[in-house]
C-alpha cells in the first residue's frame, strides 16, 4: 500500500469513508447535534449535482471551440449547442414541467431514444450471428441455444401456439430462466459484489486514489 | 384545424422524421444519424441540468437563502445550527469544485472530489454487503431448504431436488470461475488444479446460459421498441390521411 503523495487526500478519504461505512452497521456519531454521516452524504449529493453542471459546462466549451475553430463536424456541434441552450434556458426559467419542455421531451427526446433502442434490435441480432460464426465452441453454442430457446418460449408462434410443442417450449423457457439462469446470475451478482467491496475498500484505505495523487 | 390536432400533426411529423433519421443508421453511419444523435445529446444534457437544478441544487442551496431573505442572511440566522453547517459547507465545497474549471487552480479543488469519491466508495461497500452479499447468500442458503421455499416452476419432490442442486452448483461454480488466483507451477507459470479447472468450466457454462437469457431479454425489449416506432409512424400517416 502506498502512502506517498497526497497524504492529506488519503487521510480525508479514509476518515470520510470509515464514518459513512460504519453508519451501515452502527449509529453514526453526532457533532454538536449534527449527524456527521448524514451531513457527508448530503454534501456528496450536492457535489455530484454540481459536478454534473461542471460536466455540462465542459460539454458546452468543447463544442463551442469546435464551432469557433470550424473543425470537422462543427455544424453538428452548433446543433448540439442550440438544443442544449434552448432546453437549459427554458428549464432553468420555467422548470421541467413547463409545456414546451414536455413537447421537446415527447416529440424529440423520446422518439430518438426509442429509435436508438429499436436500432439495438438489429444490432443485437447481427452481433449474435457474428458471434456464432466467429467463435465456434461449447460456450457460444450454449449462449446462442439459450437465447433461441428463451425467445421461442416467450414469443407467440405464427402457427400452433396452443400445440404441445409450444407448451413444452414455454415450460423449458421457464426452467432455464428460473433455475439455470438464476444460478448463474446469483454467482455473477455475488462476484460483482465481492469485486465492488474490494475496490471500495481499496479507495477508502488509500491504495487506489481515483481523486489523484 | 384545432390547436391540439395541428400540434399532434407537427409533433408526429418531427417524431417520425427523427425516428427515420435514427433508423437510417441501418444503411450506414450517415449525416442524418449524426444530426439526430447531436440533437439528442444537446437536449438530454439540457434536460438533465434542469432536473438536477430544480430537484437538488435549488431546494438545498437556494431556497433556504431566498426563504430567509436579506435580513436572515445579514443577521446570520440561516447559518446557525445543523442546517447552517450543511449550507455553508455545501457552498464552500461548490466554490472549491469550481476551481477545477481552470487548470491553474485545479489542484485546490480536490477536496470535494475526495469527499464524493470516498462517500461513493463507502456506500458501494455498505450497499454490496447489506444489499447483495448478505441477502443473496441467505437466499442461496434458503433455496436449499425445500420447506422454506415455494416451488417457482411448479416442481415437486425429485424435480425440486434436482433444481436445488442446479442452483447450488451453478452459483458456486460461477463464483469460482471469477477466482483468478492460481498456484505457481515448477515452470513459474500459474495454473489451476484439475478440479478447479472443471469447476471453472462448469461456471462458464452457467455464465453462458445467463448471458444468453439476458441477450434474449434485451433483444425482445428492443424488438418491442422497434415495433412501437414503426407503429407510431403508421399512426402518424393515418392521422395525416384522415385530416387532409
XYZ file of C-alpha atoms in Angstrom:
457
model
C 0.000 0.000 0.000
C 1.353 3.412 -0.982
C 1.345 6.283 1.497
C 3.369 8.701 -0.595
C 1.866 11.626 -2.471
C -1.409 13.081 -1.339
C -1.394 12.041 2.331
C -3.991 14.706 3.133
C -6.330 13.378 0.435
C -5.864 9.772 1.523
C -6.478 10.726 5.185
C -9.670 12.645 4.374
C -10.872 9.782 2.164
C -10.170 7.286 4.972
C -11.969 9.304 7.676
C -14.983 10.131 5.481
C -15.174 6.580 4.107
C -14.982 4.955 7.555
C -17.670 7.267 9.011
C -20.065 6.561 6.128
C -19.302 2.819 6.044
C -19.660 2.287 9.806
C -23.003 4.081 9.627
C -24.371 0.997 7.861
C -23.761 -1.103 10.964
C -23.660 1.291 13.940
C -25.337 4.535 14.991
C -23.348 7.351 13.424
C -21.669 9.942 15.672
C -23.129 13.367 16.364
C -21.071 16.547 16.319
C -22.849 19.427 18.012
C -26.164 17.675 17.414
C -25.371 17.091 13.746
C -25.371 13.569 12.270
C -21.942 13.607 10.584
C -22.647 10.659 8.276
C -25.880 12.191 7.021
C -24.118 15.534 6.546
C -21.348 13.902 4.470
C -23.860 12.026 2.296
C -25.864 15.231 1.706
C -22.684 17.109 0.780
C -21.702 14.303 -1.603
C -25.125 14.533 -3.305
C -24.706 18.301 -3.705
C -21.143 17.870 -5.031
C -22.353 15.219 -7.534
C -25.071 17.596 -8.749
C -22.580 20.473 -9.045
C -20.117 18.147 -10.822
C -22.812 17.398 -13.382
C -23.043 21.134 -14.058
C -19.261 21.279 -14.496
C -19.638 18.428 -16.977
C -22.304 20.393 -18.861
C -20.032 23.457 -18.947
C -17.263 21.231 -20.307
C -19.593 19.776 -22.959
C -20.609 23.296 -23.996
C -16.977 24.512 -24.111
C -15.755 21.566 -26.188
C -18.487 22.038 -28.811
C -18.186 25.849 -28.690
C -14.469 25.504 -29.524
C -15.312 23.118 -32.359
C -17.699 25.675 -33.837
C -15.197 28.509 -33.311
C -12.336 26.589 -34.957
C -14.696 25.166 -37.596
C -13.151 21.720 -37.179
C -14.640 18.686 -38.905
C -18.281 18.170 -37.980
C -18.749 21.651 -36.476
C -22.325 22.046 -37.826
C -23.353 19.100 -35.622
C -21.761 20.848 -32.634
C -23.705 24.012 -33.483
C -26.958 21.997 -33.492
C -25.994 20.416 -30.160
C -25.292 23.825 -28.603
C -28.591 25.214 -29.937
C -30.689 22.418 -28.449
C -28.691 22.441 -25.218
C -29.172 26.183 -24.729
C -32.875 26.097 -25.629
C -33.553 23.270 -23.176
C -31.457 24.576 -20.295
C -32.680 28.194 -20.580
C -36.335 27.140 -20.753
C -35.798 24.569 -17.995
C -33.990 26.940 -15.629
C -36.531 29.744 -16.070
C -39.797 27.794 -16.271
C -38.898 24.436 -14.699
C -39.046 20.882 -16.063
C -42.877 20.797 -16.060
C -43.189 23.695 -18.496
C -45.376 22.813 -21.511
C -42.649 23.450 -24.131
C -40.273 21.208 -22.147
C -42.871 18.434 -22.290
C -43.239 18.932 -26.050
C -39.453 18.772 -26.511
C -39.380 15.617 -24.419
C -42.334 13.878 -26.110
C -41.675 14.778 -29.733
C -37.859 14.941 -29.896
C -36.121 13.197 -27.000
C -38.483 10.231 -26.671
C -38.576 9.289 -30.404
C -34.776 9.477 -30.697
C -34.318 7.444 -27.513
C -36.856 4.828 -28.620
C -35.295 4.826 -32.095
C -31.869 4.110 -30.607
C -33.318 1.227 -28.564
C -35.051 -0.046 -31.723
C -31.715 0.111 -33.527
C -30.385 -2.170 -30.824
C -32.713 -4.973 -32.031
C -30.967 -5.178 -35.402
C -27.512 -4.599 -33.888
C -28.024 -7.355 -31.279
C -29.334 -9.853 -33.841
C -26.383 -9.085 -36.131
C -23.926 -9.361 -33.218
C -25.468 -12.737 -32.280
C -24.926 -14.100 -35.799
C -21.368 -12.748 -35.933
C -20.653 -14.279 -32.520
C -21.689 -17.791 -33.533
C -19.948 -17.559 -36.931
C -16.642 -16.309 -35.468
C -16.482 -18.383 -32.286
C -17.452 -21.995 -32.595
C -17.025 -23.545 -29.160
C -19.238 -25.075 -26.480
C -19.907 -21.786 -24.715
C -21.018 -19.862 -27.794
C -23.321 -22.765 -28.737
C -24.769 -22.776 -25.191
C -25.174 -18.969 -25.320
C -26.978 -18.916 -28.672
C -29.083 -22.031 -27.911
C -30.262 -20.491 -24.630
C -31.119 -17.213 -26.354
C -33.095 -19.028 -29.072
C -34.922 -21.220 -26.538
C -35.893 -18.223 -24.411
C -37.045 -16.289 -27.484
C -39.097 -19.234 -28.798
C -40.584 -19.962 -25.381
C -41.541 -16.326 -24.869
C -42.937 -15.355 -28.243
C -46.300 -16.139 -29.809
C -45.949 -18.678 -32.603
C -47.345 -17.953 -36.057
C -48.748 -21.500 -36.222
C -49.685 -23.921 -33.460
C -49.430 -21.554 -30.500
C -51.540 -23.967 -28.443
C -49.692 -27.106 -29.567
C -47.873 -29.482 -27.217
C -44.546 -28.353 -28.666
C -45.306 -24.694 -27.864
C -46.298 -25.635 -24.302
C -43.108 -27.681 -23.961
C -41.006 -24.751 -25.170
C -42.728 -22.411 -22.696
C -42.004 -24.848 -19.830
C -38.416 -25.269 -20.974
C -38.009 -21.493 -21.088
C -39.407 -21.199 -17.541
C -36.999 -23.887 -16.314
C -33.971 -22.241 -17.949
C -34.876 -18.726 -16.814
C -35.935 -19.602 -13.258
C -33.329 -22.225 -12.384
C -30.257 -22.278 -14.661
C -30.094 -18.531 -15.298
C -30.819 -17.667 -11.668
C -27.940 -19.905 -10.572
C -25.510 -18.153 -12.945
C -26.909 -14.696 -12.194
C -26.565 -15.243 -8.450
C -22.933 -16.257 -8.876
C -22.283 -13.220 -11.084
C -24.022 -10.853 -8.633
C -22.060 -12.252 -5.700
C -18.839 -11.941 -7.721
C -19.660 -8.345 -8.640
C -20.485 -7.521 -5.006
C -17.180 -9.025 -3.821
C -15.311 -7.073 -6.504
C -17.126 -3.842 -5.616
C -16.373 -4.375 -1.922
C -12.671 -4.906 -2.630
C -12.445 -1.883 -4.925
C -14.344 0.315 -2.447
C -12.129 -0.758 0.447
C -9.008 -0.053 -1.624
C -10.272 3.504 -2.225
C -11.122 4.041 1.455
C -7.745 2.672 2.581
C -5.884 4.847 0.071
C -4.444 2.001 -2.009
C -6.352 3.356 -5.009
C -6.712 7.114 -5.354
C -9.059 7.953 -8.224
C -9.157 11.565 -6.972
C -5.449 11.942 -7.893
C -2.145 11.830 -6.037
C -57.883 22.581 -37.615
C -57.735 22.670 -33.837
C -54.541 23.583 -31.959
C -54.342 20.110 -30.489
C -54.641 18.452 -33.897
C -52.043 20.703 -35.509
C -49.708 20.049 -32.565
C -50.277 16.303 -32.992
C -49.505 16.549 -36.702
C -46.401 18.760 -36.365
C -45.135 16.783 -33.350
C -45.855 13.489 -35.095
C -44.042 14.696 -38.223
C -40.959 15.704 -36.190
C -41.033 12.411 -34.231
C -41.401 10.334 -37.404
C -38.624 12.195 -39.228
C -36.314 11.788 -36.229
C -37.134 8.067 -35.999
C -36.302 7.593 -39.689
C -33.084 9.594 -39.185
C -32.036 7.297 -36.324
C -33.015 4.092 -38.142
C -31.078 5.258 -41.225
C -28.006 4.038 -39.350
C -29.002 0.533 -40.526
C -27.809 1.507 -44.009
C -24.576 3.130 -42.793
C -23.329 5.829 -40.430
C -24.604 8.974 -42.173
C -25.132 12.728 -41.549
C -28.829 12.252 -40.716
C -27.981 9.845 -37.907
C -25.202 12.151 -36.683
C -27.629 15.082 -36.646
C -30.234 13.113 -34.675
C -27.686 11.965 -32.073
C -26.304 15.501 -31.611
C -29.846 16.848 -31.135
C -30.404 14.068 -28.601
C -27.204 14.814 -26.659
C -27.897 18.559 -26.534
C -31.480 18.067 -25.422
C -30.675 15.366 -22.860
C -27.814 17.415 -21.383
C -30.086 20.443 -21.013
C -32.871 18.325 -19.534
C -30.503 16.641 -17.053
C -29.194 20.050 -15.964
C -32.761 21.292 -15.469
C -33.766 18.297 -13.374
C -30.641 18.499 -11.195
C -31.083 22.239 -10.665
C -34.760 22.043 -9.726
C -34.616 18.776 -7.753
C -31.284 19.014 -5.902
C -29.428 22.324 -6.042
C -32.297 24.816 -5.785
C -34.139 23.175 -2.835
C -30.927 22.578 -0.885
C -28.884 25.705 -1.611
C -31.056 28.496 -2.974
C -34.474 28.069 -1.340
C -33.167 28.428 2.274
C -31.415 31.705 1.347
C -34.402 33.037 -0.605
C -36.696 31.976 2.249
C -34.597 33.765 4.883
C -34.365 36.952 2.823
C -31.715 39.654 3.104
C -32.399 40.133 6.818
C -31.949 36.441 7.614
C -28.673 36.297 5.688
C -27.256 39.508 7.215
C -28.224 38.505 10.753
C -26.556 35.089 10.235
C -29.761 33.358 11.294
C -29.665 30.779 8.485
C -26.047 29.870 9.204
C -26.845 28.637 12.718
C -27.331 25.007 13.760
C -27.100 21.851 11.684
C -28.772 23.362 8.605
C -26.282 26.231 8.712
C -23.293 23.858 8.806
C -24.738 21.997 5.803
C -25.440 25.199 3.862
C -22.065 26.867 4.498
C -20.174 23.605 3.867
C -22.087 22.916 0.660
C -21.433 26.414 -0.749
C -17.744 26.168 0.236
C -17.408 22.768 -1.443
C -19.102 24.018 -4.611
C -16.762 27.018 -4.612
C -13.777 24.678 -4.310
C -15.173 22.408 -7.025
C -15.480 25.356 -9.399
C -11.683 25.778 -9.100
C -11.497 22.605 -11.211
C -12.625 24.650 -14.207
C -9.176 26.206 -14.610
C -6.010 24.066 -14.924
C -4.011 26.572 -12.809
C -6.382 26.326 -9.821
C -7.482 22.743 -10.410
C -5.331 21.226 -7.640
C -7.133 23.330 -4.994
C -10.448 21.830 -5.950
C -9.655 18.254 -4.933
C -11.380 18.186 -1.524
C -14.956 17.943 -2.914
C -13.842 15.168 -5.255
C -12.201 13.298 -2.357
C -15.412 13.563 -0.296
C -17.549 12.482 -3.261
C -15.317 9.514 -4.103
C -14.950 8.282 -0.521
C -18.691 8.609 0.247
C -19.439 6.754 -3.005
C -16.858 4.054 -2.184
C -18.227 3.591 1.337
C -21.806 3.489 0.019
C -20.799 0.886 -2.580
C -19.105 -1.279 0.080
C -22.008 -0.885 2.531
C -24.567 -1.447 -0.221
C -22.732 -4.506 -1.557
C -22.536 -6.069 1.923
C -26.028 -5.260 3.194
C -27.829 -5.224 -0.150
C -26.208 -8.046 -2.096
C -23.751 -10.282 -0.254
C -25.865 -10.994 2.850
C -29.318 -11.199 1.156
C -28.067 -13.230 -1.839
C -26.117 -15.655 0.365
C -29.133 -16.024 2.662
C -31.436 -16.615 -0.314
C -28.984 -19.142 -1.744
C -28.949 -20.996 1.587
C -32.724 -20.799 1.974
C -33.212 -22.173 -1.527
C -31.597 -25.392 -0.300
C -34.356 -25.868 2.248
C -37.419 -27.259 0.414
C -39.740 -26.445 3.327
C -38.840 -22.736 3.224
C -39.239 -22.146 -0.495
C -42.355 -22.469 -2.545
C -41.570 -24.098 -5.869
C -41.135 -21.480 -8.622
C -41.645 -23.731 -11.609
C -44.349 -25.956 -10.152
C -41.930 -28.791 -9.433
C -42.281 -31.295 -6.605
C -40.148 -33.949 -4.911
C -37.281 -35.212 -7.043
C -37.616 -32.351 -9.562
C -37.234 -29.873 -6.725
C -34.118 -31.673 -5.502
C -32.593 -31.510 -8.994
C -33.387 -27.791 -9.285
C -31.873 -27.053 -5.888
C -28.717 -28.921 -6.900
C -28.515 -26.981 -10.178
C -28.893 -23.706 -8.239
C -26.164 -24.696 -5.780
C -23.697 -25.975 -8.385
C -24.410 -23.039 -10.690
C -23.946 -20.372 -8.008
C -20.750 -21.889 -6.605
C -19.135 -22.748 -9.946
C -19.914 -19.286 -11.370
C -18.408 -17.706 -8.291
C -15.355 -19.952 -8.532
C -14.885 -19.031 -12.194
C -14.062 -15.485 -11.055
C -11.316 -16.756 -8.753
C -8.204 -15.922 -10.737
C -5.572 -16.805 -8.148
C -3.557 -19.889 -9.073
C -0.686 -21.951 -7.755
C 2.738 -21.348 -9.289
C 3.951 -24.457 -11.092
C 7.580 -25.723 -11.467
C 8.000 -23.644 -14.648
C 6.856 -20.499 -12.832
C 3.549 -20.278 -14.668
C 0.339 -20.073 -12.682
C -2.044 -22.974 -13.185
C -5.328 -24.101 -11.705
C -5.726 -27.602 -10.336
C -7.653 -30.064 -12.497
C -10.635 -29.918 -10.144
C -10.679 -26.107 -10.156
C -10.430 -26.063 -13.952
C -13.514 -28.284 -14.208
C -15.412 -26.174 -11.702
C -14.479 -23.019 -13.623
C -15.577 -24.576 -16.936
C -18.912 -25.543 -15.373
C -19.235 -21.961 -14.149
C -18.532 -20.741 -17.669
C -21.464 -22.819 -18.960
C -23.777 -21.225 -16.375
C -22.468 -17.763 -17.296
C -23.168 -18.535 -20.986
C -26.731 -19.591 -20.096
C -27.283 -16.434 -18.007
C -25.891 -14.160 -20.711
C -27.991 -15.995 -23.313
C -31.126 -15.299 -21.272
C -30.140 -11.654 -20.789
C -29.375 -11.355 -24.509
C -32.816 -12.727 -25.385
C -34.445 -10.301 -22.920
C -32.599 -7.315 -24.390
C -33.456 -8.448 -27.926
C -37.156 -8.768 -27.052
C -37.208 -5.326 -25.402
C -35.548 -3.681 -28.385
C -37.882 -5.517 -30.801
C -40.849 -4.100 -28.871
C -39.308 -0.616 -29.176
C -38.821 -1.160 -32.930
C -42.438 -2.281 -33.323
C -43.633 0.738 -31.297
C -41.642 3.141 -33.506
C -42.968 1.585 -36.727
C -46.490 1.685 -35.301
C -46.139 5.368 -34.313
C -45.071 6.249 -37.881
C -48.084 4.294 -39.159
C -50.399 6.148 -36.745
C -48.976 9.470 -37.917
C -49.586 8.572 -41.582
C -53.157 7.522 -40.680
C -53.708 10.838 -38.875
C -52.434 12.858 -41.841
C -54.576 10.885 -44.303
C -57.643 11.310 -42.084
C -57.063 15.071 -41.675
C -56.336 16.044 -45.284
